[in-house]
PDB file of C-alpha atoms in Angstrom:
ATOM      1  CA  MET A 498       8.742  19.257  -1.157  1.00 36.00           C
ATOM      2  CA  ARG A 499       8.105  16.185   0.975  1.00 40.00           C
ATOM      3  CA  HIS A 500       8.981  12.841  -0.572  1.00 39.00           C
ATOM      4  CA  HIS A 501       8.123   9.477   0.958  1.00 41.00           C
ATOM      5  CA  ASP A 502       7.314   9.762   4.612  1.00 41.00           C
ATOM      6  CA  ALA A 503       8.920   6.416   5.290  1.00 37.00           C
ATOM      7  CA  ILE A 504      12.224   4.782   4.659  1.00 33.00           C
ATOM      8  CA  GLN A 505      12.308   4.065   0.937  1.00 35.00           C
ATOM      9  CA  SER A 506      14.681   2.133  -1.277  1.00 34.00           C
ATOM     10  CA  LYS A 507      17.103   3.262  -3.843  1.00 31.00           C
ATOM     11  CA  CYS A 508      15.969   0.451  -5.943  1.00 31.00           C
ATOM     12  CA  ARG A 509      15.835  -3.291  -6.220  1.00 32.00           C
ATOM     13  CA  SER A 510      13.615  -4.997  -8.776  1.00 34.00           C
ATOM     14  CA  ARG A 511      11.858  -8.247  -8.263  1.00 36.00           C
ATOM     15  CA  THR A 512      10.105  -9.880 -11.169  1.00 33.00           C
ATOM     16  CA  PHE A 513       7.791 -12.774 -10.623  1.00 36.00           C
ATOM     17  CA  ARG A 514       5.677 -14.960 -12.849  1.00 40.00           C
ATOM     18  CA  THR A 515       2.405 -16.333 -11.528  1.00 36.00           C
ATOM     19  CA  GLY A 516       2.224 -19.356 -13.786  1.00 31.00           C
ATOM     20  CA  LEU A 517      -1.276 -18.200 -14.733  1.00 33.00           C
ATOM     21  CA  ALA A 518      -1.066 -17.178 -18.385  1.00 32.00           C
ATOM     22  CA  GLY A 519       2.513 -16.149 -17.676  1.00 34.00           C
ATOM     23  CA  LEU A 520       1.528 -13.061 -15.712  1.00 35.00           C
ATOM     24  CA  THR A 521       4.567 -10.989 -14.820  1.00 34.00           C
ATOM     25  CA  LEU A 522       4.768  -8.251 -12.230  1.00 38.00           C
ATOM     26  CA  THR A 523       7.871  -6.192 -11.623  1.00 38.00           C
ATOM     27  CA  LEU A 524       8.138  -5.123  -8.021  1.00 37.00           C
ATOM     28  CA  THR A 525      10.638  -2.349  -7.410  1.00 35.00           C
ATOM     29  CA  LEU A 526      11.235  -2.454  -3.699  1.00 38.00           C
ATOM     30  CA  THR A 527      12.097   1.045  -2.561  1.00 38.00           C
ATOM     31  CA  PHE A 528      14.558   1.101   0.311  1.00 35.00           C
ATOM     32  CA  GLY A 529      16.911   3.786   1.622  1.00 31.00           C
ATOM     33  CA  LEU A 530      16.385   7.459   2.321  1.00 31.00           C
ATOM     34  CA  ALA A 531      14.410   9.409  -0.247  1.00 36.00           C
ATOM     35  CA  THR A 532      16.449  12.081  -1.943  1.00 32.00           C
ATOM     36  CA  GLY A 533      15.462  15.705  -2.315  1.00 32.00           C
ATOM     37  CA  VAL A 534      14.675  18.429   0.156  1.00 32.00           C
ATOM     38  CA  ARG A 535      14.358  17.042   3.674  1.00 39.00           C
ATOM     39  CA  ALA A 536      11.624  18.102   6.023  1.00 45.00           C
ATOM     40  CA  GLN A 537      12.803  19.497   9.328  1.00 48.00           C
ATOM     41  CA  ASN A 538      11.013  16.717  11.173  1.00 69.00           C
ATOM     42  CA  ASP A 539      12.533  13.817   9.223  1.00 80.00           C
ATOM     43  CA  LYS A 540      14.430  12.446  12.233  1.00 86.00           C
ATOM     44  CA  MET A 541      13.254   8.981  13.233  1.00 88.00           C
ATOM     45  CA  THR A 542      12.410   8.846  16.944  1.00 92.00           C
ATOM     46  CA  PRO A 543      11.553   5.491  18.601  1.00 93.00           C
ATOM     47  CA  ILE A 544       8.193   5.376  20.358  1.00 95.00           C
ATOM     48  CA  PRO A 545       6.440   2.659  22.378  1.00 96.00           C
ATOM     49  CA  VAL A 546       4.307   0.239  20.413  1.00 96.00           C
ATOM     50  CA  PRO A 547       0.882   1.909  20.553  1.00 95.00           C
ATOM     51  CA  ALA A 548      -2.185   0.181  21.895  1.00 95.00           C
ATOM     52  CA  GLN A 549      -4.217  -1.260  19.046  1.00 95.00           C
ATOM     53  CA  PRO A 550      -7.334  -2.529  20.805  1.00 95.00           C
ATOM     54  CA  THR A 551      -9.395  -2.966  17.637  1.00 97.00           C
ATOM     55  CA  ALA A 552      -6.696  -4.744  15.620  1.00 98.00           C
ATOM     56  CA  ILE A 553      -7.637  -8.312  14.705  1.00 98.00           C
ATOM     57  CA  VAL A 554      -4.843 -10.858  14.357  1.00 98.00           C
ATOM     58  CA  LEU A 555      -5.004 -12.623  11.013  1.00 98.00           C
ATOM     59  CA  ASP A 556      -4.525 -16.377  10.763  1.00 96.00           C
ATOM     60  CA  THR A 557      -1.323 -16.288   8.699  1.00 97.00           C
ATOM     61  CA  GLY A 558       0.957 -17.099  11.604  1.00 94.00           C
ATOM     62  CA  THR A 559       4.305 -15.638  12.565  1.00 93.00           C
ATOM     63  CA  LEU A 560       6.880 -14.620  10.011  1.00 88.00           C
ATOM     64  CA  PRO A 561       9.373 -17.513   9.855  1.00 83.00           C
ATOM     65  CA  GLY A 562      13.033 -17.073  10.691  1.00 83.00           C
ATOM     66  CA  PRO A 563      14.836 -14.934  13.243  1.00 76.00           C
ATOM     67  CA  THR A 564      13.582 -11.393  13.576  1.00 81.00           C
ATOM     68  CA  SER A 565      13.507  -8.505  16.022  1.00 90.00           C
ATOM     69  CA  PRO A 566      10.415  -7.554  18.013  1.00 92.00           C
ATOM     70  CA  GLU A 567       7.911  -5.235  16.374  1.00 95.00           C
ATOM     71  CA  SER A 568       8.884  -1.613  16.946  1.00 96.00           C
ATOM     72  CA  TRP A 569       7.498   1.805  16.050  1.00 96.00           C
ATOM     73  CA  HIS A 570       8.943   5.229  15.404  1.00 94.00           C
ATOM     74  CA  ARG A 571       7.812   8.756  14.646  1.00 93.00           C
ATOM     75  CA  GLN A 572       8.912  10.702  11.577  1.00 89.00           C
ATOM     76  CA  TYR A 573       7.333  13.541   9.561  1.00 86.00           C
ATOM     77  CA  ASN A 574       4.808  14.033  12.408  1.00 87.00           C
ATOM     78  CA  SER A 575       3.494  10.557  11.626  1.00 92.00           C
ATOM     79  CA  VAL A 576       4.040   7.042  12.973  1.00 95.00           C
ATOM     80  CA  PHE A 577       5.552   3.933  11.418  1.00 96.00           C
ATOM     81  CA  ALA A 578       5.803   0.256  12.305  1.00 97.00           C
ATOM     82  CA  ARG A 579       8.625  -2.130  11.432  1.00 96.00           C
ATOM     83  CA  ASN A 580       9.637  -5.714  12.158  1.00 96.00           C
ATOM     84  CA  VAL A 581       5.997  -6.742  11.895  1.00 97.00           C
ATOM     85  CA  THR A 582       5.914 -10.527  12.261  1.00 96.00           C
ATOM     86  CA  VAL A 583       2.177 -11.029  12.899  1.00 96.00           C
ATOM     87  CA  ALA A 584      -0.355  -9.525  10.495  1.00 98.00           C
ATOM     88  CA  THR A 585      -3.411  -7.666  11.762  1.00 98.00           C
ATOM     89  CA  LEU A 586      -6.468  -5.968  10.300  1.00 98.00           C
ATOM     90  CA  THR A 587      -7.986  -2.901  11.962  1.00 98.00           C
ATOM     91  CA  PRO A 588     -11.603  -1.990  11.073  1.00 98.00           C
ATOM     92  CA  PHE A 589     -12.765   1.602  10.644  1.00 98.00           C
ATOM     93  CA  LEU A 590     -16.523   1.294  10.248  1.00 98.00           C
ATOM     94  CA  PRO A 591     -18.823   4.107   9.118  1.00 98.00           C
ATOM     95  CA  ASP A 592     -21.896   5.296  10.961  1.00 97.00           C
ATOM     96  CA  PRO A 593     -24.545   2.654  10.112  1.00 95.00           C
ATOM     97  CA  ALA A 594     -26.790   5.444   8.842  1.00 95.00           C
ATOM     98  CA  LYS A 595     -24.114   6.345   6.255  1.00 95.00           C
ATOM     99  CA  ALA A 596     -22.865   2.857   5.388  1.00 97.00           C
ATOM    100  CA  THR A 597     -22.903   2.156   1.658  1.00 97.00           C
ATOM    101  CA  GLY A 598     -21.967  -1.527   1.867  1.00 97.00           C
ATOM    102  CA  ALA A 599     -18.700  -0.879   0.048  1.00 98.00           C
ATOM    103  CA  ALA A 600     -15.409  -1.664   1.774  1.00 98.00           C
ATOM    104  CA  VAL A 601     -11.717  -1.010   1.134  1.00 98.00           C
ATOM    105  CA  ILE A 602      -8.679  -2.829   2.503  1.00 98.00           C
ATOM    106  CA  VAL A 603      -5.921  -0.230   2.972  1.00 98.00           C
ATOM    107  CA  ALA A 604      -2.286  -1.292   2.478  1.00 98.00           C
ATOM    108  CA  PRO A 605       0.288   1.258   3.717  1.00 97.00           C
ATOM    109  CA  GLY A 606       3.698   1.512   2.064  1.00 95.00           C
ATOM    110  CA  GLY A 607       7.279   1.507   3.262  1.00 91.00           C
ATOM    111  CA  GLY A 608       9.384  -0.691   1.002  1.00 88.00           C
ATOM    112  CA  PHE A 609       8.315  -3.917   2.786  1.00 92.00           C
ATOM    113  CA  ARG A 610      10.638  -2.791   5.601  1.00 92.00           C
ATOM    114  CA  THR A 611       8.352  -0.405   7.442  1.00 94.00           C
ATOM    115  CA  LEU A 612       4.700   0.673   7.302  1.00 97.00           C
ATOM    116  CA  SER A 613       3.366   4.231   7.200  1.00 96.00           C
ATOM    117  CA  MET A 614       0.554   3.336   9.558  1.00 96.00           C
ATOM    118  CA  GLU A 615      -0.825   6.844  10.028  1.00 96.00           C
ATOM    119  CA  ASN A 616      -0.438   8.809   6.788  1.00 95.00           C
ATOM    120  CA  GLU A 617      -1.134   5.839   4.494  1.00 97.00           C
ATOM    121  CA  GLY A 618      -3.244   3.772   6.864  1.00 97.00           C
ATOM    122  CA  TRP A 619      -5.386   5.145   9.661  1.00 97.00           C
ATOM    123  CA  ASP A 620      -5.892   8.596   8.118  1.00 96.00           C
ATOM    124  CA  VAL A 621      -7.016   7.037   4.826  1.00 97.00           C
ATOM    125  CA  ALA A 622      -9.356   4.637   6.620  1.00 98.00           C
ATOM    126  CA  ARG A 623     -10.974   7.400   8.688  1.00 98.00           C
ATOM    127  CA  ALA A 624     -11.565   9.475   5.566  1.00 97.00           C
ATOM    128  CA  LEU A 625     -13.175   6.512   3.812  1.00 98.00           C
ATOM    129  CA  ALA A 626     -15.405   5.724   6.781  1.00 98.00           C
ATOM    130  CA  ASP A 627     -16.522   9.352   6.804  1.00 97.00           C
ATOM    131  CA  LYS A 628     -17.795   8.781   3.253  1.00 97.00           C
ATOM    132  CA  GLY A 629     -19.756   5.695   4.311  1.00 98.00           C
ATOM    133  CA  VAL A 630     -17.163   3.181   3.106  1.00 98.00           C
ATOM    134  CA  ALA A 631     -15.964   0.567   5.595  1.00 98.00           C
ATOM    135  CA  ALA A 632     -12.163   0.568   5.718  1.00 98.00           C
ATOM    136  CA  PHE A 633      -9.687  -1.956   7.070  1.00 98.00           C
ATOM    137  CA  VAL A 634      -6.007  -1.156   7.619  1.00 98.00           C
ATOM    138  CA  LEU A 635      -3.788  -4.119   6.825  1.00 98.00           C
ATOM    139  CA  LYS A 636      -0.628  -4.317   8.909  1.00 98.00           C
ATOM    140  CA  TYR A 637       1.142  -6.942   6.824  1.00 98.00           C
ATOM    141  CA  ARG A 638       4.307  -8.805   7.722  1.00 97.00           C
ATOM    142  CA  LEU A 639       7.597  -7.164   6.804  1.00 95.00           C
ATOM    143  CA  ASN A 640      11.163  -8.044   5.965  1.00 92.00           C
ATOM    144  CA  PRO A 641      13.251  -7.856   9.172  1.00 92.00           C
ATOM    145  CA  THR A 642      15.421  -4.903  10.146  1.00 92.00           C
ATOM    146  CA  PRO A 643      17.869  -4.397  13.066  1.00 91.00           C
ATOM    147  CA  ALA A 644      16.138  -3.874  16.398  1.00 91.00           C
ATOM    148  CA  ASP A 645      18.032  -0.723  17.382  1.00 91.00           C
ATOM    149  CA  MET A 646      17.439   2.551  15.565  1.00 90.00           C
ATOM    150  CA  PRO A 647      21.118   3.215  14.725  1.00 89.00           C
ATOM    151  CA  GLY A 648      21.382  -0.297  13.288  1.00 90.00           C
ATOM    152  CA  PHE A 649      18.200   0.234  11.318  1.00 86.00           C
ATOM    153  CA  GLU A 650      19.505   3.512   9.912  1.00 83.00           C
ATOM    154  CA  ARG A 651      22.845   1.895   9.003  1.00 83.00           C
ATOM    155  CA  SER A 652      21.113  -0.987   7.240  1.00 78.00           C
ATOM    156  CA  MET A 653      19.081   1.464   5.190  1.00 71.00           C
ATOM    157  CA  ALA A 654      22.187   3.470   4.323  1.00 72.00           C
ATOM    158  CA  GLU A 655      23.930   0.281   3.193  1.00 72.00           C
ATOM    159  CA  MET A 656      20.995  -0.596   0.963  1.00 61.00           C
ATOM    160  CA  PHE A 657      20.978   2.923  -0.375  1.00 52.00           C
ATOM    161  CA  SER A 658      24.652   2.673  -1.337  1.00 57.00           C
ATOM    162  CA  ALA A 659      24.365  -0.840  -2.799  1.00 50.00           C
ATOM    163  CA  THR A 660      23.064   0.319  -6.153  1.00 40.00           C
ATOM    164  CA  ALA A 661      25.187  -1.926  -8.360  1.00 37.00           C
ATOM    165  CA  GLN A 662      23.320  -4.203 -10.743  1.00 43.00           C
ATOM    166  CA  ARG A 663      22.245  -7.427  -9.131  1.00 46.00           C
ATOM    167  CA  PRO A 664      21.342 -10.648 -10.914  1.00 49.00           C
ATOM    168  CA  ARG A 665      17.651 -10.892 -11.696  1.00 44.00           C
ATOM    169  CA  PRO A 666      16.090 -13.364  -9.246  1.00 45.00           C
ATOM    170  CA  ASP A 667      14.416 -16.514 -10.416  1.00 43.00           C
ATOM    171  CA  PRO A 668      10.719 -15.647 -11.010  1.00 41.00           C
ATOM    172  CA  GLN A 669       9.367 -18.348  -8.732  1.00 48.00           C
ATOM    173  CA  ALA A 670      11.864 -17.476  -5.998  1.00 49.00           C
ATOM    174  CA  ALA A 671      10.828 -13.816  -6.204  1.00 49.00           C
ATOM    175  CA  LEU A 672       7.153 -14.761  -5.939  1.00 52.00           C
ATOM    176  CA  ALA A 673       7.967 -16.894  -2.916  1.00 60.00           C
ATOM    177  CA  GLY A 674       9.666 -13.865  -1.392  1.00 72.00           C
ATOM    178  CA  LEU A 675       6.381 -11.958  -1.475  1.00 86.00           C
ATOM    179  CA  ALA A 676       4.279 -14.929  -0.385  1.00 91.00           C
ATOM    180  CA  PRO A 677       3.797 -13.792   3.262  1.00 94.00           C
ATOM    181  CA  GLN A 678       2.370 -10.430   2.201  1.00 96.00           C
ATOM    182  CA  ILE A 679       0.032 -11.979  -0.372  1.00 96.00           C
ATOM    183  CA  ALA A 680      -1.112 -14.474   2.261  1.00 97.00           C
ATOM    184  CA  ASP A 681      -1.845 -11.603   4.652  1.00 98.00           C
ATOM    185  CA  SER A 682      -3.847  -9.811   1.973  1.00 98.00           C
ATOM    186  CA  ARG A 683      -5.851 -12.931   1.156  1.00 98.00           C
ATOM    187  CA  ALA A 684      -6.575 -13.470   4.857  1.00 98.00           C
ATOM    188  CA  ALA A 685      -7.788  -9.882   5.147  1.00 98.00           C
ATOM    189  CA  PHE A 686     -10.288 -10.376   2.318  1.00 98.00           C
ATOM    190  CA  ALA A 687     -11.426 -13.678   3.823  1.00 98.00           C
ATOM    191  CA  LEU A 688     -12.014 -12.078   7.232  1.00 98.00           C
ATOM    192  CA  VAL A 689     -14.002  -9.146   5.850  1.00 98.00           C
ATOM    193  CA  ARG A 690     -16.199 -11.509   3.842  1.00 98.00           C
ATOM    194  CA  LYS A 691     -16.675 -13.769   6.863  1.00 98.00           C
ATOM    195  CA  LYS A 692     -17.837 -10.842   9.007  1.00 98.00           C
ATOM    196  CA  ALA A 693     -19.630  -9.009   6.199  1.00 98.00           C
ATOM    197  CA  ALA A 694     -23.048  -9.125   7.842  1.00 97.00           C
ATOM    198  CA  GLU A 695     -21.730  -7.879  11.190  1.00 97.00           C
ATOM    199  CA  TRP A 696     -19.774  -5.067   9.529  1.00 98.00           C
ATOM    200  CA  ARG A 697     -22.567  -4.138   7.059  1.00 96.00           C
ATOM    201  CA  VAL A 698     -20.339  -4.932   4.090  1.00 98.00           C
ATOM    202  CA  ASP A 699     -21.395  -6.282   0.715  1.00 98.00           C
ATOM    203  CA  PRO A 700     -18.975  -9.195   0.130  1.00 97.00           C
ATOM    204  CA  ASP A 701     -19.030  -8.476  -3.601  1.00 97.00           C
ATOM    205  CA  ARG A 702     -17.968  -4.839  -3.143  1.00 98.00           C
ATOM    206  CA  ILE A 703     -14.663  -5.124  -1.287  1.00 98.00           C
ATOM    207  CA  GLY A 704     -11.808  -3.231  -2.891  1.00 98.00           C
ATOM    208  CA  MET A 705      -8.194  -2.489  -2.009  1.00 98.00           C
ATOM    209  CA  VAL A 706      -6.043   0.628  -2.090  1.00 98.00           C
ATOM    210  CA  GLY A 707      -2.289   0.671  -1.538  1.00 97.00           C
ATOM    211  CA  PHE A 708       0.572   3.132  -1.375  1.00 96.00           C
ATOM    212  CA  SER A 709       4.048   2.503  -2.834  1.00 93.00           C
ATOM    213  CA  ALA A 710       4.903  -1.013  -1.601  1.00 92.00           C
ATOM    214  CA  GLY A 711       1.239  -1.288  -0.594  1.00 95.00           C
ATOM    215  CA  ALA A 712       0.322  -0.466  -4.192  1.00 94.00           C
ATOM    216  CA  MET A 713       2.612  -3.280  -5.297  1.00 92.00           C
ATOM    217  CA  LEU A 714       0.873  -5.615  -2.855  1.00 94.00           C
ATOM    218  CA  THR A 715      -2.528  -4.460  -4.120  1.00 95.00           C
ATOM    219  CA  LEU A 716      -1.568  -5.298  -7.685  1.00 93.00           C
ATOM    220  CA  ALA A 717       0.016  -8.599  -6.625  1.00 92.00           C
ATOM    221  CA  THR A 718      -3.205  -9.474  -4.781  1.00 94.00           C
ATOM    222  CA  THR A 719      -5.187  -8.694  -7.931  1.00 94.00           C
ATOM    223  CA  LEU A 720      -2.977 -10.823 -10.182  1.00 91.00           C
ATOM    224  CA  ALA A 721      -1.904 -13.651  -7.872  1.00 91.00           C
ATOM    225  CA  GLY A 722      -4.184 -13.466  -4.826  1.00 93.00           C
ATOM    226  CA  GLU A 723      -6.407 -16.335  -5.964  1.00 94.00           C
ATOM    227  CA  ASP A 724      -9.589 -16.102  -3.863  1.00 96.00           C
ATOM    228  CA  ALA A 725      -9.050 -12.492  -2.744  1.00 97.00           C
ATOM    229  CA  LYS A 726     -10.466 -10.987  -5.963  1.00 97.00           C
ATOM    230  CA  PRO A 727     -10.677  -7.257  -5.141  1.00 98.00           C
ATOM    231  CA  ALA A 728     -13.770  -5.683  -6.692  1.00 98.00           C
ATOM    232  CA  PHE A 729     -11.879  -2.425  -7.400  1.00 98.00           C
ATOM    233  CA  ILE A 730      -8.325  -1.282  -6.729  1.00 98.00           C
ATOM    234  CA  GLY A 731      -6.398   1.919  -6.133  1.00 98.00           C
ATOM    235  CA  LEU A 732      -2.646   2.202  -6.737  1.00 97.00           C
ATOM    236  CA  ILE A 733      -1.162   5.357  -5.210  1.00 96.00           C
ATOM    237  CA  TYR A 734       2.433   6.112  -6.277  1.00 94.00           C
ATOM    238  CA  GLY A 735       3.311   2.539  -7.160  1.00 92.00           C
ATOM    239  CA  PRO A 736       5.252   1.240 -10.186  1.00 90.00           C
ATOM    240  CA  LEU A 737       3.458   1.251 -13.529  1.00 92.00           C
ATOM    241  CA  THR A 738       5.154  -1.734 -15.156  1.00 89.00           C
ATOM    242  CA  ALA A 739       3.091  -3.482 -17.850  1.00 90.00           C
ATOM    243  CA  VAL A 740       1.430  -6.757 -16.878  1.00 89.00           C
ATOM    244  CA  ALA A 741      -0.647  -9.416 -18.569  1.00 89.00           C
ATOM    245  CA  THR A 742      -4.081  -8.204 -17.502  1.00 94.00           C
ATOM    246  CA  PRO A 743      -6.719 -10.807 -16.618  1.00 94.00           C
ATOM    247  CA  ALA A 744      -9.925 -10.647 -18.626  1.00 95.00           C
ATOM    248  CA  ASP A 745     -11.862  -9.998 -15.398  1.00 96.00           C
ATOM    249  CA  ALA A 746      -9.443  -7.416 -13.978  1.00 98.00           C
ATOM    250  CA  PRO A 747     -11.221  -4.989 -11.616  1.00 98.00           C
ATOM    251  CA  PRO A 748     -11.626  -1.256 -12.219  1.00 98.00           C
ATOM    252  CA  MET A 749      -8.359   0.479 -11.334  1.00 98.00           C
ATOM    253  CA  PHE A 750      -7.583   3.987 -10.051  1.00 98.00           C
ATOM    254  CA  VAL A 751      -3.968   5.194 -10.289  1.00 98.00           C
ATOM    255  CA  ALA A 752      -2.358   8.352  -8.896  1.00 96.00           C
ATOM    256  CA  LEU A 753       1.281   9.373  -9.331  1.00 96.00           C
ATOM    257  CA  ALA A 754       3.279  12.609  -9.237  1.00 95.00           C
ATOM    258  CA  ALA A 755       5.392  13.473 -12.268  1.00 95.00           C
ATOM    259  CA  ASP A 756       8.288  14.314  -9.945  1.00 93.00           C
ATOM    260  CA  ASP A 757       8.125  10.990  -8.084  1.00 92.00           C
ATOM    261  CA  PRO A 758      11.811  10.017  -7.723  1.00 89.00           C
ATOM    262  CA  PHE A 759      11.108   6.297  -8.004  1.00 87.00           C
ATOM    263  CA  PHE A 760       8.291   5.581 -10.428  1.00 89.00           C
ATOM    264  CA  ALA A 761       7.687   8.662 -12.575  1.00 91.00           C
ATOM    265  CA  ASN A 762      10.199   7.844 -15.310  1.00 88.00           C
ATOM    266  CA  SER A 763       9.283   4.256 -16.113  1.00 85.00           C
ATOM    267  CA  GLY A 764       6.415   4.854 -18.510  1.00 87.00           C
ATOM    268  CA  SER A 765       2.778   3.919 -18.006  1.00 92.00           C
ATOM    269  CA  GLY A 766       2.732   0.328 -19.206  1.00 93.00           C
ATOM    270  CA  LEU A 767       0.277  -0.741 -16.524  1.00 95.00           C
ATOM    271  CA  ILE A 768      -2.283   1.787 -17.750  1.00 96.00           C
ATOM    272  CA  ASP A 769      -1.761   0.567 -21.309  1.00 96.00           C
ATOM    273  CA  SER A 770      -2.185  -3.049 -20.139  1.00 96.00           C
ATOM    274  CA  TRP A 771      -5.573  -2.297 -18.554  1.00 97.00           C
ATOM    275  CA  ARG A 772      -6.726  -0.331 -21.600  1.00 97.00           C
ATOM    276  CA  ALA A 773      -5.602  -3.044 -24.017  1.00 97.00           C
ATOM    277  CA  ALA A 774      -7.673  -5.533 -22.020  1.00 97.00           C
ATOM    278  CA  ARG A 775     -10.616  -3.112 -22.197  1.00 98.00           C
ATOM    279  CA  ARG A 776     -10.813  -2.903 -18.436  1.00 98.00           C
ATOM    280  CA  PRO A 777     -11.826   0.310 -16.606  1.00 98.00           C
ATOM    281  CA  VAL A 778      -8.889   2.498 -15.530  1.00 98.00           C
ATOM    282  CA  GLU A 779      -8.476   6.095 -14.360  1.00 98.00           C
ATOM    283  CA  PHE A 780      -5.004   7.659 -14.210  1.00 98.00           C
ATOM    284  CA  HIS A 781      -4.059  10.914 -12.456  1.00 97.00           C
ATOM    285  CA  LEU A 782      -0.546  12.224 -13.149  1.00 96.00           C
ATOM    286  CA  TYR A 783       0.062  15.229 -10.924  1.00 94.00           C
ATOM    287  CA  GLU A 784       2.693  17.770 -11.900  1.00 95.00           C
ATOM    288  CA  GLN A 785       4.213  17.816  -8.395  1.00 94.00           C
ATOM    289  CA  GLY A 786       3.918  15.886  -5.164  1.00 91.00           C
ATOM    290  CA  GLY A 787       7.003  13.716  -4.939  1.00 89.00           C
ATOM    291  CA  HIS A 788       6.676  10.288  -3.359  1.00 91.00           C
ATOM    292  CA  GLY A 789       4.670   9.486  -0.255  1.00 85.00           C
ATOM    293  CA  PHE A 790       2.253  12.426  -0.206  1.00 89.00           C
ATOM    294  CA  GLY A 791      -0.553  10.233   1.118  1.00 87.00           C
ATOM    295  CA  MET A 792      -2.965  12.228   3.250  1.00 89.00           C
ATOM    296  CA  TYR A 793      -0.523  15.050   3.963  1.00 87.00           C
ATOM    297  CA  GLN A 794      -1.951  18.453   3.102  1.00 87.00           C
ATOM    298  CA  LYS A 795       0.455  19.995   0.602  1.00 88.00           C
ATOM    299  CA  THR A 796       0.311  22.966  -1.743  1.00 91.00           C
ATOM    300  CA  THR A 797       0.570  20.631  -4.752  1.00 93.00           C
ATOM    301  CA  THR A 798      -2.463  19.298  -6.606  1.00 92.00           C
ATOM    302  CA  SER A 799      -1.469  15.766  -5.549  1.00 93.00           C
ATOM    303  CA  THR A 800      -3.303  16.545  -2.312  1.00 93.00           C
ATOM    304  CA  GLY A 801      -6.506  16.207  -4.324  1.00 94.00           C
ATOM    305  CA  TRP A 802      -5.969  12.518  -5.082  1.00 96.00           C
ATOM    306  CA  PHE A 803      -8.342  11.381  -2.310  1.00 96.00           C
ATOM    307  CA  ASP A 804     -11.207  13.582  -3.513  1.00 97.00           C
ATOM    308  CA  ALA A 805     -10.649  12.256  -7.047  1.00 97.00           C
ATOM    309  CA  TYR A 806     -10.614   8.693  -5.722  1.00 98.00           C
ATOM    310  CA  ILE A 807     -13.882   9.253  -3.871  1.00 98.00           C
ATOM    311  CA  ARG A 808     -15.492  10.698  -6.999  1.00 98.00           C
ATOM    312  CA  TRP A 809     -14.257   7.663  -8.913  1.00 98.00           C
ATOM    313  CA  ILE A 810     -15.747   5.316  -6.316  1.00 97.00           C
ATOM    314  CA  GLY A 811     -19.003   7.232  -6.586  1.00 97.00           C
ATOM    315  CA  MET A 812     -18.974   6.992 -10.371  1.00 98.00           C
ATOM    316  CA  HIS A 813     -18.907   3.216  -9.939  1.00 97.00           C
ATOM    317  CA  GLY A 814     -21.958   3.365  -7.661  1.00 96.00           C
ATOM    318  CA  LEU A 815     -20.094   2.558  -4.469  1.00 96.00           C
ATOM    319  CA  LEU A 816     -21.156   5.582  -2.407  1.00 96.00           C
ATOM    320  CA  LYS A 817     -24.725   4.369  -2.020  1.00 93.00           C
ATOM    321  CA  PRO A 818     -26.201   1.027  -1.043  1.00 92.00           C
ATOM    322  CA  LYS A 819     -26.704  -1.448  -3.832  1.00 87.00           C
ATOM    323  CA  SER A 820     -30.310  -1.376  -5.003  1.00 76.00           C
TER     324      SER A 820
END
């Protein structure tokens, strides 16, 4: 069984309040090595930073404070970025003959320390574009890690071992800690709307899908992203903590495996929150799949999440142009 394809956390919770009707979101940042059966190709191997000729630099600036240069590595036959200090957005546009006008901003996961750029980013975006949905991979800014791979691995091991209870952070301080990522998300929505005509996108039909930490960012964007306002959202193996749901909350698709080592045993309060607010929600709880299945082809039914997501998008009329 393959768990998260990136470095994940053992667990640290951040709770923040938006100040808007006292909305509260608990963000469990997953750092450290995922437990369970290891894949034979789980070794992290540094690789050169790949060329990204279509990536567009967002206007959120450079991550403040000292940090190491952006670096990439290969693991699980996939590629990951870390020490991202400048956010970018990479378009994956469908054939104009197939374009539906719908668009999705894709937020990879990785505990806000790394980004699963391939399995939870590019591969997702290509699959969406193949269905006629414009997709945009958000490479958001990350918390810094040591530049060298041994130092990076040691820092993750230290986080993994530091499981003692920590004081709950001040809500506003915790929100400020996620501010760069929310700013990146907002800038991504603003850019897609600005170039909507060029990219054949309906500015009122831009959604967001995220994985693990990217799912947390997707929900944070929905609740505290101000002008971003995703039209529909997908949360793939993210936490399901209850929130105060806005009256205009967008339709939400959720997928999680029952054997997820991080989020499967915390209830389904988020689903209950959406239902209590009478907002559309679809929830898939797969028997097996672990954490981080993404676009990997596995023998578990979790592999079917993307097909279910596409059917859900279609049910909401997003697989054909708006009449």
